Short mmCIF file of N, CA and C and ligand atoms in Angstrom, two decimals:
data_model
loop_
_atom_site.label_atom_id
_atom_site.label_comp_id
_atom_site.label_asym_id
_atom_site.label_seq_id
_atom_site.Cartn_x
_atom_site.Cartn_y
_atom_site.Cartn_z
N MET A 1 13.37 -11.22 -7.98
CA MET A 1 12.30 -10.22 -7.91
C MET A 1 12.02 -9.88 -6.43
N LYS A 2 12.14 -8.61 -6.11
CA LYS A 2 11.90 -8.18 -4.72
C LYS A 2 10.78 -7.12 -4.70
N ILE A 3 9.77 -7.38 -3.90
CA ILE A 3 8.62 -6.47 -3.84
C ILE A 3 8.49 -5.91 -2.42
N PHE A 4 8.30 -4.60 -2.37
CA PHE A 4 8.14 -3.91 -1.09
C PHE A 4 6.66 -3.63 -0.87
N VAL A 5 6.13 -4.06 0.26
CA VAL A 5 4.74 -3.77 0.62
C VAL A 5 4.78 -2.73 1.74
N LEU A 6 4.25 -1.55 1.44
CA LEU A 6 4.36 -0.43 2.38
C LEU A 6 2.96 0.02 2.82
N HIS A 7 2.78 0.06 4.13
CA HIS A 7 1.48 0.44 4.71
C HIS A 7 1.63 1.77 5.45
N GLY A 8 0.67 2.65 5.26
CA GLY A 8 0.70 3.95 5.92
C GLY A 8 -0.05 3.99 7.24
N PRO A 9 -0.42 5.21 7.65
CA PRO A 9 -0.93 5.45 9.00
C PRO A 9 -2.22 4.69 9.34
N ASN A 10 -2.26 4.26 10.57
CA ASN A 10 -3.42 3.60 11.20
C ASN A 10 -3.62 2.15 10.74
N LEU A 11 -2.83 1.71 9.79
CA LEU A 11 -3.01 0.35 9.30
C LEU A 11 -2.41 -0.68 10.27
N ASN A 12 -1.63 -0.21 11.23
CA ASN A 12 -1.17 -1.10 12.31
C ASN A 12 -2.35 -1.57 13.16
N LEU A 13 -3.47 -0.86 13.10
CA LEU A 13 -4.64 -1.22 13.92
C LEU A 13 -5.61 -2.16 13.21
N LEU A 14 -5.24 -2.61 12.02
CA LEU A 14 -6.16 -3.49 11.28
C LEU A 14 -6.55 -4.70 12.12
N GLY A 15 -7.80 -5.10 11.95
CA GLY A 15 -8.33 -6.21 12.75
C GLY A 15 -9.27 -5.67 13.81
N THR A 16 -8.85 -4.54 14.41
CA THR A 16 -9.71 -3.92 15.42
C THR A 16 -10.27 -2.58 14.92
N ARG A 17 -9.62 -1.99 13.92
CA ARG A 17 -10.05 -0.68 13.41
C ARG A 17 -11.21 -0.85 12.43
N GLU A 18 -12.38 -0.33 12.78
CA GLU A 18 -13.55 -0.36 11.88
C GLU A 18 -13.59 -1.63 11.02
N PRO A 19 -13.73 -2.81 11.65
CA PRO A 19 -13.66 -4.05 10.87
C PRO A 19 -14.73 -4.15 9.79
N GLU A 20 -15.84 -3.42 9.97
CA GLU A 20 -16.89 -3.45 8.94
C GLU A 20 -16.42 -2.75 7.66
N VAL A 21 -15.42 -1.89 7.79
CA VAL A 21 -14.86 -1.19 6.61
C VAL A 21 -13.59 -1.89 6.12
N TYR A 22 -12.73 -2.28 7.08
CA TYR A 22 -11.39 -2.74 6.70
C TYR A 22 -11.17 -4.24 6.86
N GLY A 23 -12.18 -4.95 7.38
CA GLY A 23 -12.05 -6.40 7.51
C GLY A 23 -11.48 -6.80 8.87
N SER A 24 -11.42 -8.11 9.09
CA SER A 24 -11.04 -8.61 10.42
C SER A 24 -9.59 -9.09 10.48
N LEU A 25 -8.90 -9.09 9.34
CA LEU A 25 -7.51 -9.55 9.37
C LEU A 25 -6.62 -8.47 9.99
N SER A 26 -5.62 -8.93 10.75
CA SER A 26 -4.64 -7.99 11.31
C SER A 26 -3.60 -7.69 10.22
N LEU A 27 -2.76 -6.70 10.51
CA LEU A 27 -1.70 -6.36 9.55
C LEU A 27 -0.75 -7.55 9.38
N ASP A 28 -0.45 -8.24 10.48
CA ASP A 28 0.43 -9.42 10.38
C ASP A 28 -0.21 -10.50 9.51
N ASP A 29 -1.54 -10.70 9.67
CA ASP A 29 -2.23 -11.70 8.85
C ASP A 29 -2.04 -11.36 7.36
N ILE A 30 -2.25 -10.09 7.03
CA ILE A 30 -2.13 -9.68 5.63
C ILE A 30 -0.70 -9.85 5.14
N ASN A 31 0.25 -9.41 5.95
CA ASN A 31 1.65 -9.53 5.53
C ASN A 31 2.03 -10.99 5.31
N ASN A 32 1.57 -11.86 6.21
CA ASN A 32 1.91 -13.29 6.06
C ASN A 32 1.32 -13.88 4.79
N LYS A 33 0.08 -13.48 4.48
CA LYS A 33 -0.54 -13.97 3.23
C LYS A 33 0.26 -13.49 2.01
N LEU A 34 0.75 -12.25 2.07
CA LEU A 34 1.49 -11.70 0.93
C LEU A 34 2.86 -12.36 0.78
N ILE A 35 3.49 -12.65 1.91
CA ILE A 35 4.79 -13.34 1.86
C ILE A 35 4.60 -14.74 1.26
N GLU A 36 3.51 -15.40 1.68
CA GLU A 36 3.19 -16.74 1.15
C GLU A 36 2.92 -16.67 -0.37
N LEU A 37 2.12 -15.69 -0.78
CA LEU A 37 1.83 -15.52 -2.21
C LEU A 37 3.11 -15.21 -2.97
N GLY A 38 3.97 -14.38 -2.38
CA GLY A 38 5.25 -14.07 -3.00
C GLY A 38 6.07 -15.34 -3.24
N ASP A 39 6.09 -16.23 -2.26
CA ASP A 39 6.81 -17.52 -2.42
C ASP A 39 6.29 -18.26 -3.64
N GLU A 40 4.96 -18.31 -3.76
CA GLU A 40 4.35 -19.01 -4.91
C GLU A 40 4.75 -18.38 -6.24
N LEU A 41 4.88 -17.05 -6.22
CA LEU A 41 5.16 -16.30 -7.46
C LEU A 41 6.66 -16.12 -7.71
N GLY A 42 7.47 -16.59 -6.77
CA GLY A 42 8.92 -16.42 -6.90
C GLY A 42 9.37 -15.00 -6.59
N ALA A 43 8.64 -14.32 -5.73
CA ALA A 43 9.01 -12.95 -5.35
C ALA A 43 9.28 -12.88 -3.85
N GLU A 44 10.36 -12.20 -3.52
CA GLU A 44 10.65 -11.97 -2.10
C GLU A 44 9.88 -10.72 -1.67
N VAL A 45 9.09 -10.85 -0.60
CA VAL A 45 8.22 -9.75 -0.16
C VAL A 45 8.72 -9.21 1.18
N LYS A 46 8.97 -7.90 1.21
CA LYS A 46 9.37 -7.25 2.47
C LYS A 46 8.27 -6.25 2.83
N CYS A 47 7.84 -6.25 4.09
CA CYS A 47 6.70 -5.40 4.51
C CYS A 47 7.14 -4.39 5.57
N LEU A 48 6.53 -3.21 5.50
CA LEU A 48 6.80 -2.18 6.50
C LEU A 48 5.55 -1.33 6.70
N GLN A 49 5.30 -0.92 7.94
CA GLN A 49 4.20 0.02 8.22
C GLN A 49 4.76 1.19 9.00
N SER A 50 4.29 2.40 8.67
CA SER A 50 4.63 3.55 9.50
C SER A 50 3.45 4.51 9.57
N ASN A 51 3.36 5.17 10.72
CA ASN A 51 2.34 6.21 10.89
C ASN A 51 2.87 7.58 10.51
N HIS A 52 4.13 7.64 10.05
CA HIS A 52 4.81 8.92 9.86
C HIS A 52 5.13 9.17 8.38
N GLU A 53 4.71 10.32 7.91
CA GLU A 53 4.89 10.64 6.49
C GLU A 53 6.37 10.60 6.08
N GLY A 54 7.21 11.19 6.90
CA GLY A 54 8.65 11.24 6.58
C GLY A 54 9.26 9.85 6.53
N ALA A 55 8.82 8.97 7.43
CA ALA A 55 9.35 7.60 7.45
C ALA A 55 8.92 6.86 6.19
N LEU A 56 7.70 7.13 5.71
CA LEU A 56 7.23 6.50 4.47
C LEU A 56 8.06 7.00 3.29
N ILE A 57 8.38 8.29 3.30
CA ILE A 57 9.21 8.86 2.23
C ILE A 57 10.61 8.24 2.26
N ASP A 58 11.20 8.14 3.45
CA ASP A 58 12.53 7.51 3.58
C ASP A 58 12.49 6.07 3.06
N ALA A 59 11.42 5.35 3.39
CA ALA A 59 11.31 3.95 2.97
C ALA A 59 11.20 3.85 1.45
N LEU A 60 10.48 4.78 0.83
CA LEU A 60 10.38 4.78 -0.64
C LEU A 60 11.75 5.09 -1.27
N HIS A 61 12.47 6.05 -0.71
CA HIS A 61 13.81 6.37 -1.23
C HIS A 61 14.72 5.16 -1.13
N ASP A 62 14.66 4.48 0.00
CA ASP A 62 15.51 3.31 0.22
C ASP A 62 15.15 2.19 -0.75
N ALA A 63 13.86 2.04 -1.04
CA ALA A 63 13.38 0.98 -1.93
C ALA A 63 14.01 1.09 -3.33
N ARG A 64 14.34 2.31 -3.71
CA ARG A 64 15.00 2.57 -5.00
C ARG A 64 16.26 1.71 -5.16
N LYS A 65 16.90 1.41 -4.01
CA LYS A 65 18.18 0.69 -4.06
C LYS A 65 17.99 -0.82 -4.15
N TRP A 66 16.80 -1.34 -3.81
CA TRP A 66 16.71 -2.80 -3.74
C TRP A 66 15.41 -3.41 -4.30
N ALA A 67 14.35 -2.61 -4.43
CA ALA A 67 13.05 -3.22 -4.78
C ALA A 67 12.79 -3.11 -6.28
N ASP A 68 12.08 -4.12 -6.80
CA ASP A 68 11.67 -4.09 -8.20
C ASP A 68 10.28 -3.48 -8.36
N GLY A 69 9.56 -3.35 -7.27
CA GLY A 69 8.23 -2.76 -7.32
C GLY A 69 7.71 -2.55 -5.90
N VAL A 70 6.72 -1.67 -5.79
CA VAL A 70 6.16 -1.34 -4.47
C VAL A 70 4.64 -1.43 -4.51
N VAL A 71 4.08 -2.12 -3.52
CA VAL A 71 2.63 -2.13 -3.29
C VAL A 71 2.41 -1.17 -2.12
N PHE A 72 1.65 -0.09 -2.36
CA PHE A 72 1.61 0.97 -1.35
C PHE A 72 0.17 1.35 -1.00
N ASN A 73 -0.15 1.21 0.28
CA ASN A 73 -1.40 1.75 0.82
C ASN A 73 -1.04 2.94 1.71
N PRO A 74 -1.19 4.15 1.21
CA PRO A 74 -0.77 5.32 1.99
C PRO A 74 -1.80 5.77 3.04
N GLY A 75 -2.88 4.98 3.23
CA GLY A 75 -3.89 5.36 4.22
C GLY A 75 -4.39 6.78 3.95
N GLY A 76 -4.60 7.53 5.02
CA GLY A 76 -5.14 8.89 4.89
C GLY A 76 -4.23 9.84 4.13
N TYR A 77 -2.92 9.55 4.07
CA TYR A 77 -2.01 10.43 3.32
C TYR A 77 -2.29 10.40 1.82
N THR A 78 -3.00 9.36 1.37
CA THR A 78 -3.40 9.28 -0.04
C THR A 78 -4.02 10.59 -0.50
N HIS A 79 -4.85 11.15 0.38
CA HIS A 79 -5.71 12.27 -0.01
C HIS A 79 -5.06 13.63 0.22
N THR A 80 -3.87 13.63 0.80
CA THR A 80 -3.28 14.92 1.21
C THR A 80 -1.82 15.14 0.81
N SER A 81 -1.08 14.07 0.53
CA SER A 81 0.38 14.24 0.57
C SER A 81 1.05 14.47 -0.79
N VAL A 82 1.39 15.72 -1.04
CA VAL A 82 2.20 16.07 -2.21
C VAL A 82 3.59 15.46 -2.05
N ALA A 83 4.08 15.40 -0.82
CA ALA A 83 5.45 14.90 -0.58
C ALA A 83 5.55 13.41 -0.94
N LEU A 84 4.53 12.64 -0.64
CA LEU A 84 4.55 11.21 -1.02
C LEU A 84 4.47 11.07 -2.54
N ARG A 85 3.65 11.88 -3.15
CA ARG A 85 3.56 11.86 -4.62
C ARG A 85 4.93 12.15 -5.24
N ASP A 86 5.61 13.17 -4.71
CA ASP A 86 6.93 13.53 -5.24
C ASP A 86 7.93 12.39 -5.03
N ALA A 87 7.83 11.72 -3.90
CA ALA A 87 8.75 10.59 -3.62
C ALA A 87 8.53 9.47 -4.63
N ILE A 88 7.27 9.19 -4.93
CA ILE A 88 6.96 8.12 -5.90
C ILE A 88 7.51 8.50 -7.28
N SER A 89 7.31 9.76 -7.68
CA SER A 89 7.85 10.22 -8.97
C SER A 89 9.37 10.10 -9.00
N ALA A 90 9.99 10.38 -7.87
CA ALA A 90 11.46 10.44 -7.82
C ALA A 90 12.11 9.06 -7.92
N ILE A 91 11.45 8.02 -7.44
CA ILE A 91 12.18 6.74 -7.30
C ILE A 91 12.21 5.92 -8.58
N GLN A 92 11.31 6.19 -9.50
CA GLN A 92 11.34 5.50 -10.81
C GLN A 92 11.33 3.99 -10.73
N ILE A 93 10.59 3.45 -9.76
CA ILE A 93 10.26 2.03 -9.80
C ILE A 93 8.73 1.95 -9.73
N PRO A 94 8.15 0.89 -10.33
CA PRO A 94 6.69 0.85 -10.36
C PRO A 94 6.06 0.75 -8.97
N VAL A 95 5.08 1.62 -8.74
CA VAL A 95 4.34 1.63 -7.48
C VAL A 95 2.87 1.40 -7.81
N ILE A 96 2.23 0.46 -7.14
CA ILE A 96 0.78 0.27 -7.30
C ILE A 96 0.10 0.73 -6.01
N GLU A 97 -0.86 1.64 -6.17
CA GLU A 97 -1.64 2.17 -5.05
C GLU A 97 -2.73 1.16 -4.70
N VAL A 98 -2.85 0.83 -3.43
CA VAL A 98 -3.92 -0.09 -3.03
C VAL A 98 -4.70 0.46 -1.83
N HIS A 99 -5.96 0.07 -1.79
CA HIS A 99 -6.82 0.39 -0.64
C HIS A 99 -7.68 -0.82 -0.33
N LEU A 100 -7.84 -1.07 0.95
CA LEU A 100 -8.71 -2.16 1.38
C LEU A 100 -10.16 -1.85 1.04
N SER A 101 -10.57 -0.62 1.34
CA SER A 101 -11.97 -0.23 1.14
C SER A 101 -12.16 0.38 -0.24
N ASN A 102 -13.41 0.44 -0.67
CA ASN A 102 -13.74 1.13 -1.93
C ASN A 102 -13.86 2.62 -1.61
N VAL A 103 -12.78 3.34 -1.82
CA VAL A 103 -12.75 4.75 -1.43
C VAL A 103 -13.81 5.57 -2.17
N TYR A 104 -14.25 5.10 -3.35
CA TYR A 104 -15.25 5.84 -4.14
C TYR A 104 -16.66 5.68 -3.60
N ALA A 105 -16.86 4.69 -2.73
CA ALA A 105 -18.17 4.48 -2.12
C ALA A 105 -18.24 5.14 -0.74
N ARG A 106 -17.21 5.93 -0.42
CA ARG A 106 -17.12 6.53 0.91
C ARG A 106 -17.18 8.06 0.80
N GLU A 107 -16.73 8.75 1.85
CA GLU A 107 -16.82 10.21 1.86
C GLU A 107 -16.10 10.80 0.63
N GLU A 108 -16.59 11.96 0.22
CA GLU A 108 -16.05 12.56 -1.00
C GLU A 108 -14.55 12.87 -0.90
N PHE A 109 -14.09 13.24 0.31
CA PHE A 109 -12.66 13.59 0.41
C PHE A 109 -11.76 12.39 0.11
N ARG A 110 -12.33 11.17 0.19
CA ARG A 110 -11.53 9.97 -0.12
C ARG A 110 -11.50 9.66 -1.62
N HIS A 111 -12.28 10.39 -2.40
CA HIS A 111 -12.31 10.12 -3.84
C HIS A 111 -11.06 10.67 -4.52
N ALA A 112 -10.44 11.67 -3.92
CA ALA A 112 -9.25 12.27 -4.52
C ALA A 112 -8.00 11.58 -4.01
N SER A 113 -7.08 11.33 -4.92
CA SER A 113 -5.78 10.77 -4.53
C SER A 113 -4.68 11.65 -5.09
N MET A 114 -3.76 12.01 -4.22
CA MET A 114 -2.59 12.80 -4.65
C MET A 114 -1.64 11.93 -5.46
N ILE A 115 -1.73 10.61 -5.29
CA ILE A 115 -0.65 9.77 -5.84
C ILE A 115 -1.03 8.97 -7.08
N SER A 116 -2.35 8.82 -7.36
CA SER A 116 -2.76 7.92 -8.46
C SER A 116 -2.04 8.22 -9.77
N ALA A 117 -1.90 9.50 -10.08
CA ALA A 117 -1.35 9.88 -11.39
C ALA A 117 0.11 9.49 -11.56
N VAL A 118 0.81 9.24 -10.47
CA VAL A 118 2.23 8.86 -10.59
C VAL A 118 2.44 7.38 -10.29
N CYS A 119 1.33 6.65 -10.12
CA CYS A 119 1.43 5.21 -9.88
C CYS A 119 1.21 4.44 -11.18
N LYS A 120 1.72 3.20 -11.18
CA LYS A 120 1.52 2.35 -12.37
C LYS A 120 0.04 1.95 -12.47
N GLY A 121 -0.60 1.74 -11.34
CA GLY A 121 -2.00 1.36 -11.32
C GLY A 121 -2.56 1.50 -9.93
N LYS A 122 -3.84 1.14 -9.80
CA LYS A 122 -4.52 1.35 -8.52
C LYS A 122 -5.58 0.27 -8.34
N ILE A 123 -5.67 -0.31 -7.15
CA ILE A 123 -6.68 -1.33 -6.87
C ILE A 123 -7.31 -0.98 -5.52
N ALA A 124 -8.64 -0.92 -5.49
CA ALA A 124 -9.33 -0.53 -4.25
C ALA A 124 -10.59 -1.35 -4.06
N GLY A 125 -10.90 -1.61 -2.80
CA GLY A 125 -12.22 -2.15 -2.48
C GLY A 125 -12.28 -3.65 -2.32
N LEU A 126 -11.15 -4.34 -2.46
CA LEU A 126 -11.17 -5.80 -2.43
C LEU A 126 -10.57 -6.38 -1.16
N GLY A 127 -10.51 -5.54 -0.11
CA GLY A 127 -9.91 -6.02 1.13
C GLY A 127 -8.44 -6.38 0.90
N TRP A 128 -7.95 -7.41 1.61
CA TRP A 128 -6.51 -7.75 1.50
C TRP A 128 -6.17 -8.19 0.08
N LYS A 129 -7.20 -8.61 -0.68
CA LYS A 129 -6.94 -9.04 -2.05
C LYS A 129 -6.53 -7.88 -2.96
N SER A 130 -6.82 -6.64 -2.56
CA SER A 130 -6.28 -5.50 -3.32
C SER A 130 -4.75 -5.60 -3.34
N TYR A 131 -4.17 -5.91 -2.18
CA TYR A 131 -2.70 -6.06 -2.10
C TYR A 131 -2.24 -7.27 -2.93
N ALA A 132 -3.00 -8.39 -2.81
CA ALA A 132 -2.59 -9.63 -3.47
C ALA A 132 -2.56 -9.44 -4.99
N LEU A 133 -3.57 -8.75 -5.53
CA LEU A 133 -3.63 -8.54 -6.98
C LEU A 133 -2.50 -7.62 -7.44
N ALA A 134 -2.19 -6.62 -6.62
CA ALA A 134 -1.09 -5.70 -6.97
C ALA A 134 0.24 -6.45 -6.95
N LEU A 135 0.42 -7.29 -5.95
CA LEU A 135 1.65 -8.08 -5.85
C LEU A 135 1.79 -8.99 -7.08
N ARG A 136 0.69 -9.64 -7.45
CA ARG A 136 0.72 -10.53 -8.61
C ARG A 136 1.07 -9.75 -9.89
N ALA A 137 0.48 -8.56 -10.04
CA ALA A 137 0.74 -7.75 -11.23
C ALA A 137 2.23 -7.37 -11.32
N LEU A 138 2.82 -7.01 -10.18
CA LEU A 138 4.24 -6.62 -10.20
C LEU A 138 5.13 -7.84 -10.43
N ALA A 139 4.79 -8.95 -9.77
CA ALA A 139 5.63 -10.14 -9.87
C ALA A 139 5.59 -10.73 -11.26
N GLU A 140 4.43 -10.64 -11.91
CA GLU A 140 4.29 -11.22 -13.25
C GLU A 140 4.76 -10.27 -14.35
N GLY A 141 5.02 -9.03 -13.94
CA GLY A 141 5.63 -8.05 -14.86
C GLY A 141 4.65 -7.37 -15.77
C1 DQA B 201 -7.51 3.27 3.13
C2 DQA B 201 -8.55 4.32 2.70
C3 DQA B 201 -8.18 5.70 3.26
O1 DQA B 201 -9.16 6.65 2.88
C4 DQA B 201 -8.10 5.67 4.77
O2 DQA B 201 -7.69 6.92 5.26
C5 DQA B 201 -7.24 4.57 5.28
C6 DQA B 201 -7.31 3.26 4.63
C7 DQA B 201 -7.94 1.85 2.71
O3 DQA B 201 -7.08 0.97 2.70
O4 DQA B 201 -9.11 1.61 2.42
O5 DQA B 201 -6.53 4.73 6.26
O6 DQA B 201 -6.29 3.57 2.48
#
């Protein structure tokens, strides 16, 4: 079982970026926790972050060749990107949308997601545990 954890724009700044919203863990801290959890669940976890929409699309296309599932936090592209939605539809492997913050308790523009309808599920508002729960759901099938 191979799981791809994909992080979108600005998530490289976790730890210092609005910690009251996104928590104090860095991206490396989160990735390490997920790799550790993957070991416990018998899943190999590969992580990638990009600030670029096209690079995220390329990574999703590539995942089609090797991943059994994707945990994806598209950051701000969640609310805008038809191209990411199309990429998720095209790859035909389960993708779970995750957000650190509770997007529904924030500005109205964050309530809309371009990708939710083409994802297997969605988890928001639980900090890094949003990722952990998504990983567990994919690993346990
Ligand atoms: C986010 C929520 C988005 O609205 C925001 O643009 C982000 C992070 C989250 O994890 O809570 O960059 O995806």
